[in-house]
Amino acid sequence: VQLQASGGGLVQAGGSLRLSCVLSRRIYSSTAMAWFRQAPGKGREFVAAMGGSRINYADSVKGRFAISKDAQNTVYLQMNSLQPEDTAIYYCAARVGSPLTTSSAYDYWGQGTLVTVSS
C-alpha cells in the first residue's frame, strides 16, 4: 500500500488548510487512517484517526481539525484556526484494525507534507 500526502503550505495564524492523502487502493472498512505530525526537534505526534465508525482526535486539535474520507481512496484533514504551534510535517498513515493513536501501530506511511503557520 502506498500513500501520497499533499496540501501543505504557508498560512497565517487563524487560517485554514486541507490536507489530502491518496491511497494506492480503496480504503476498506477494516482500514484505519490517521494523521500524525512532527515539529522541528520534536517527536512524531498523533493528530487524528478514523476507522469504522470511530474517530479520535488529539486534545490539541479538537474543535479545529476534522478528518474525513471519500468513498474511494482519499482521506482528508481539514485544519481551521491554525496556530504557529501547528507548524510541522504532517504524515498520513494506514493500518488494518482500529484507529489507534500510537504511530508504531501503523504499517503504511506517506512521505509527509509541510505545514507552516506564521504569526
mmCIF file of C-alpha atoms in Angstrom:
data_model
loop_
_atom_site.group_PDB
_atom_site.id
_atom_site.type_symbol
_atom_site.label_atom_id
_atom_site.label_comp_id
_atom_site.label_asym_id
_atom_site.label_seq_id
_atom_site.Cartn_x
_atom_site.Cartn_y
_atom_site.Cartn_z
ATOM 1 C CA VAL A 1 0.000 0.000 0.000
ATOM 2 C CA GLN A 2 1.337 3.429 -0.943
ATOM 3 C CA LEU A 3 0.164 6.753 0.457
ATOM 4 C CA GLN A 4 0.663 10.180 -1.091
ATOM 5 C CA ALA A 5 0.069 13.242 1.071
ATOM 6 C CA SER A 6 -0.399 16.760 -0.262
ATOM 7 C CA GLY A 7 -1.916 20.125 0.564
ATOM 8 C CA GLY A 8 0.647 21.627 2.898
ATOM 9 C CA GLY A 9 1.853 25.184 2.612
ATOM 10 C CA LEU A 10 2.349 28.512 4.315
ATOM 11 C CA VAL A 11 -0.633 30.109 6.042
ATOM 12 C CA GLN A 12 -1.143 32.923 8.519
ATOM 13 C CA ALA A 13 -2.365 32.256 12.024
ATOM 14 C CA GLY A 14 -6.122 31.839 12.034
ATOM 15 C CA GLY A 15 -6.147 30.493 8.511
ATOM 16 C CA SER A 16 -7.147 27.113 7.125
ATOM 17 C CA LEU A 17 -5.656 24.326 5.050
ATOM 18 C CA ARG A 18 -6.928 20.980 3.827
ATOM 19 C CA LEU A 19 -4.529 18.096 3.547
ATOM 20 C CA SER A 20 -5.201 15.103 1.317
ATOM 21 C CA CYS A 21 -3.823 11.589 1.387
ATOM 22 C CA VAL A 22 -4.397 9.265 -1.537
ATOM 23 C CA LEU A 23 -4.018 5.512 -1.080
ATOM 24 C CA SER A 24 -2.925 3.197 -3.855
ATOM 25 C CA ARG A 25 -6.023 1.105 -3.208
ATOM 26 C CA ARG A 26 -9.542 1.603 -1.936
ATOM 27 C CA ILE A 27 -9.986 2.335 1.774
ATOM 28 C CA TYR A 28 -11.787 -0.719 3.069
ATOM 29 C CA SER A 29 -13.967 -0.703 6.167
ATOM 30 C CA SER A 30 -11.238 -2.610 8.017
ATOM 31 C CA THR A 31 -8.664 0.104 7.304
ATOM 32 C CA ALA A 32 -7.873 2.790 9.838
ATOM 33 C CA MET A 33 -6.428 6.054 8.547
ATOM 34 C CA ALA A 34 -4.555 8.575 10.629
ATOM 35 C CA TRP A 35 -2.651 11.823 10.550
ATOM 36 C CA PHE A 36 0.450 12.444 12.613
ATOM 37 C CA ARG A 37 2.758 15.427 12.699
ATOM 38 C CA GLN A 38 6.338 16.145 13.587
ATOM 39 C CA ALA A 39 7.506 19.610 14.513
ATOM 40 C CA PRO A 40 11.187 20.602 14.240
ATOM 41 C CA GLY A 41 13.192 18.982 17.022
ATOM 42 C CA LYS A 42 10.227 17.021 18.351
ATOM 43 C CA GLY A 43 8.876 13.515 18.105
ATOM 44 C CA ARG A 44 6.010 12.347 15.943
ATOM 45 C CA GLU A 45 2.671 13.353 17.454
ATOM 46 C CA PHE A 46 -0.811 11.934 16.910
ATOM 47 C CA VAL A 47 -3.318 14.311 15.317
ATOM 48 C CA ALA A 48 -6.415 12.394 14.196
ATOM 49 C CA ALA A 49 -7.540 8.925 13.165
ATOM 50 C CA MET A 50 -10.642 7.287 11.784
ATOM 51 C CA GLY A 51 -11.732 3.717 11.221
ATOM 52 C CA GLY A 52 -15.123 2.056 11.060
ATOM 53 C CA SER A 53 -17.431 4.371 12.958
ATOM 54 C CA ARG A 54 -14.735 5.699 15.260
ATOM 55 C CA ILE A 55 -12.865 8.976 15.097
ATOM 56 C CA ASN A 56 -10.141 10.072 17.510
ATOM 57 C CA TYR A 57 -8.534 13.484 17.854
ATOM 58 C CA ALA A 58 -5.632 14.793 19.854
ATOM 59 C CA ASP A 59 -6.802 17.236 22.509
ATOM 60 C CA SER A 60 -4.696 19.956 20.927
ATOM 61 C CA VAL A 61 -6.710 19.893 17.694
ATOM 62 C CA LYS A 62 -10.228 19.061 18.881
ATOM 63 C CA GLY A 63 -12.742 21.545 17.555
ATOM 64 C CA ARG A 64 -10.269 22.892 14.964
ATOM 65 C CA PHE A 65 -9.324 19.902 12.802
ATOM 66 C CA ALA A 66 -11.574 17.363 11.107
ATOM 67 C CA ILE A 67 -10.638 14.062 9.496
ATOM 68 C CA SER A 68 -12.797 12.613 6.746
ATOM 69 C CA LYS A 69 -12.604 10.369 3.715
ATOM 70 C CA ASP A 70 -14.303 9.951 0.408
ATOM 71 C CA ALA A 71 -15.921 6.799 -0.943
ATOM 72 C CA GLN A 72 -12.787 5.658 -2.734
ATOM 73 C CA ASN A 73 -9.233 6.129 -1.603
ATOM 74 C CA THR A 74 -8.653 9.612 -0.195
ATOM 75 C CA VAL A 75 -8.553 10.802 3.390
ATOM 76 C CA TYR A 76 -8.594 14.477 4.304
ATOM 77 C CA LEU A 77 -7.556 16.633 7.223
ATOM 78 C CA GLN A 78 -9.371 19.948 7.340
ATOM 79 C CA MET A 79 -7.415 22.314 9.553
ATOM 80 C CA ASN A 80 -9.047 25.515 10.768
ATOM 81 C CA SER A 81 -7.921 28.234 13.174
ATOM 82 C CA LEU A 82 -4.317 27.277 12.581
ATOM 83 C CA GLN A 83 -1.734 28.465 15.078
ATOM 84 C CA PRO A 84 2.057 28.702 14.892
ATOM 85 C CA GLU A 85 2.332 25.647 17.143
ATOM 86 C CA ASP A 86 0.624 23.626 14.391
ATOM 87 C CA THR A 87 3.721 24.083 12.232
ATOM 88 C CA ALA A 88 5.036 20.617 11.391
ATOM 89 C CA ILE A 89 5.424 17.987 8.737
ATOM 90 C CA TYR A 90 2.124 16.140 8.543
ATOM 91 C CA TYR A 91 2.106 12.445 7.735
ATOM 92 C CA CYS A 92 -0.780 10.190 6.821
ATOM 93 C CA ALA A 93 -0.721 6.572 7.859
ATOM 94 C CA ALA A 94 -2.772 3.416 7.471
ATOM 95 C CA ARG A 95 -3.262 0.157 9.297
ATOM 96 C CA VAL A 96 -5.679 -2.738 9.349
ATOM 97 C CA GLY A 97 -7.701 -2.519 12.526
ATOM 98 C CA SER A 98 -8.755 0.144 14.999
ATOM 99 C CA PRO A 99 -7.897 3.843 14.641
ATOM 100 C CA LEU A 100 -5.165 3.820 17.261
ATOM 101 C CA THR A 101 -3.267 6.897 18.383
ATOM 102 C CA THR A 102 0.223 5.381 18.521
ATOM 103 C CA SER A 103 2.463 5.821 15.495
ATOM 104 C CA SER A 104 4.137 2.439 15.955
ATOM 105 C CA ALA A 105 0.787 0.735 15.327
ATOM 106 C CA TYR A 106 0.655 1.950 11.719
ATOM 107 C CA ASP A 107 2.218 -0.070 8.954
ATOM 108 C CA TYR A 108 1.976 2.254 5.987
ATOM 109 C CA TRP A 109 3.113 5.868 5.772
ATOM 110 C CA GLY A 110 3.049 8.704 3.295
ATOM 111 C CA GLN A 111 6.017 10.956 2.658
ATOM 112 C CA GLY A 112 4.748 13.953 4.638
ATOM 113 C CA THR A 113 3.647 17.441 3.704
ATOM 114 C CA LEU A 114 4.932 20.593 5.382
ATOM 115 C CA VAL A 115 2.544 22.995 7.076
ATOM 116 C CA THR A 116 3.960 26.326 8.197
ATOM 117 C CA VAL A 117 1.823 28.752 10.193
ATOM 118 C CA SER A 118 3.150 32.282 10.549
ATOM 119 C CA SER A 119 2.225 34.555 13.443
#
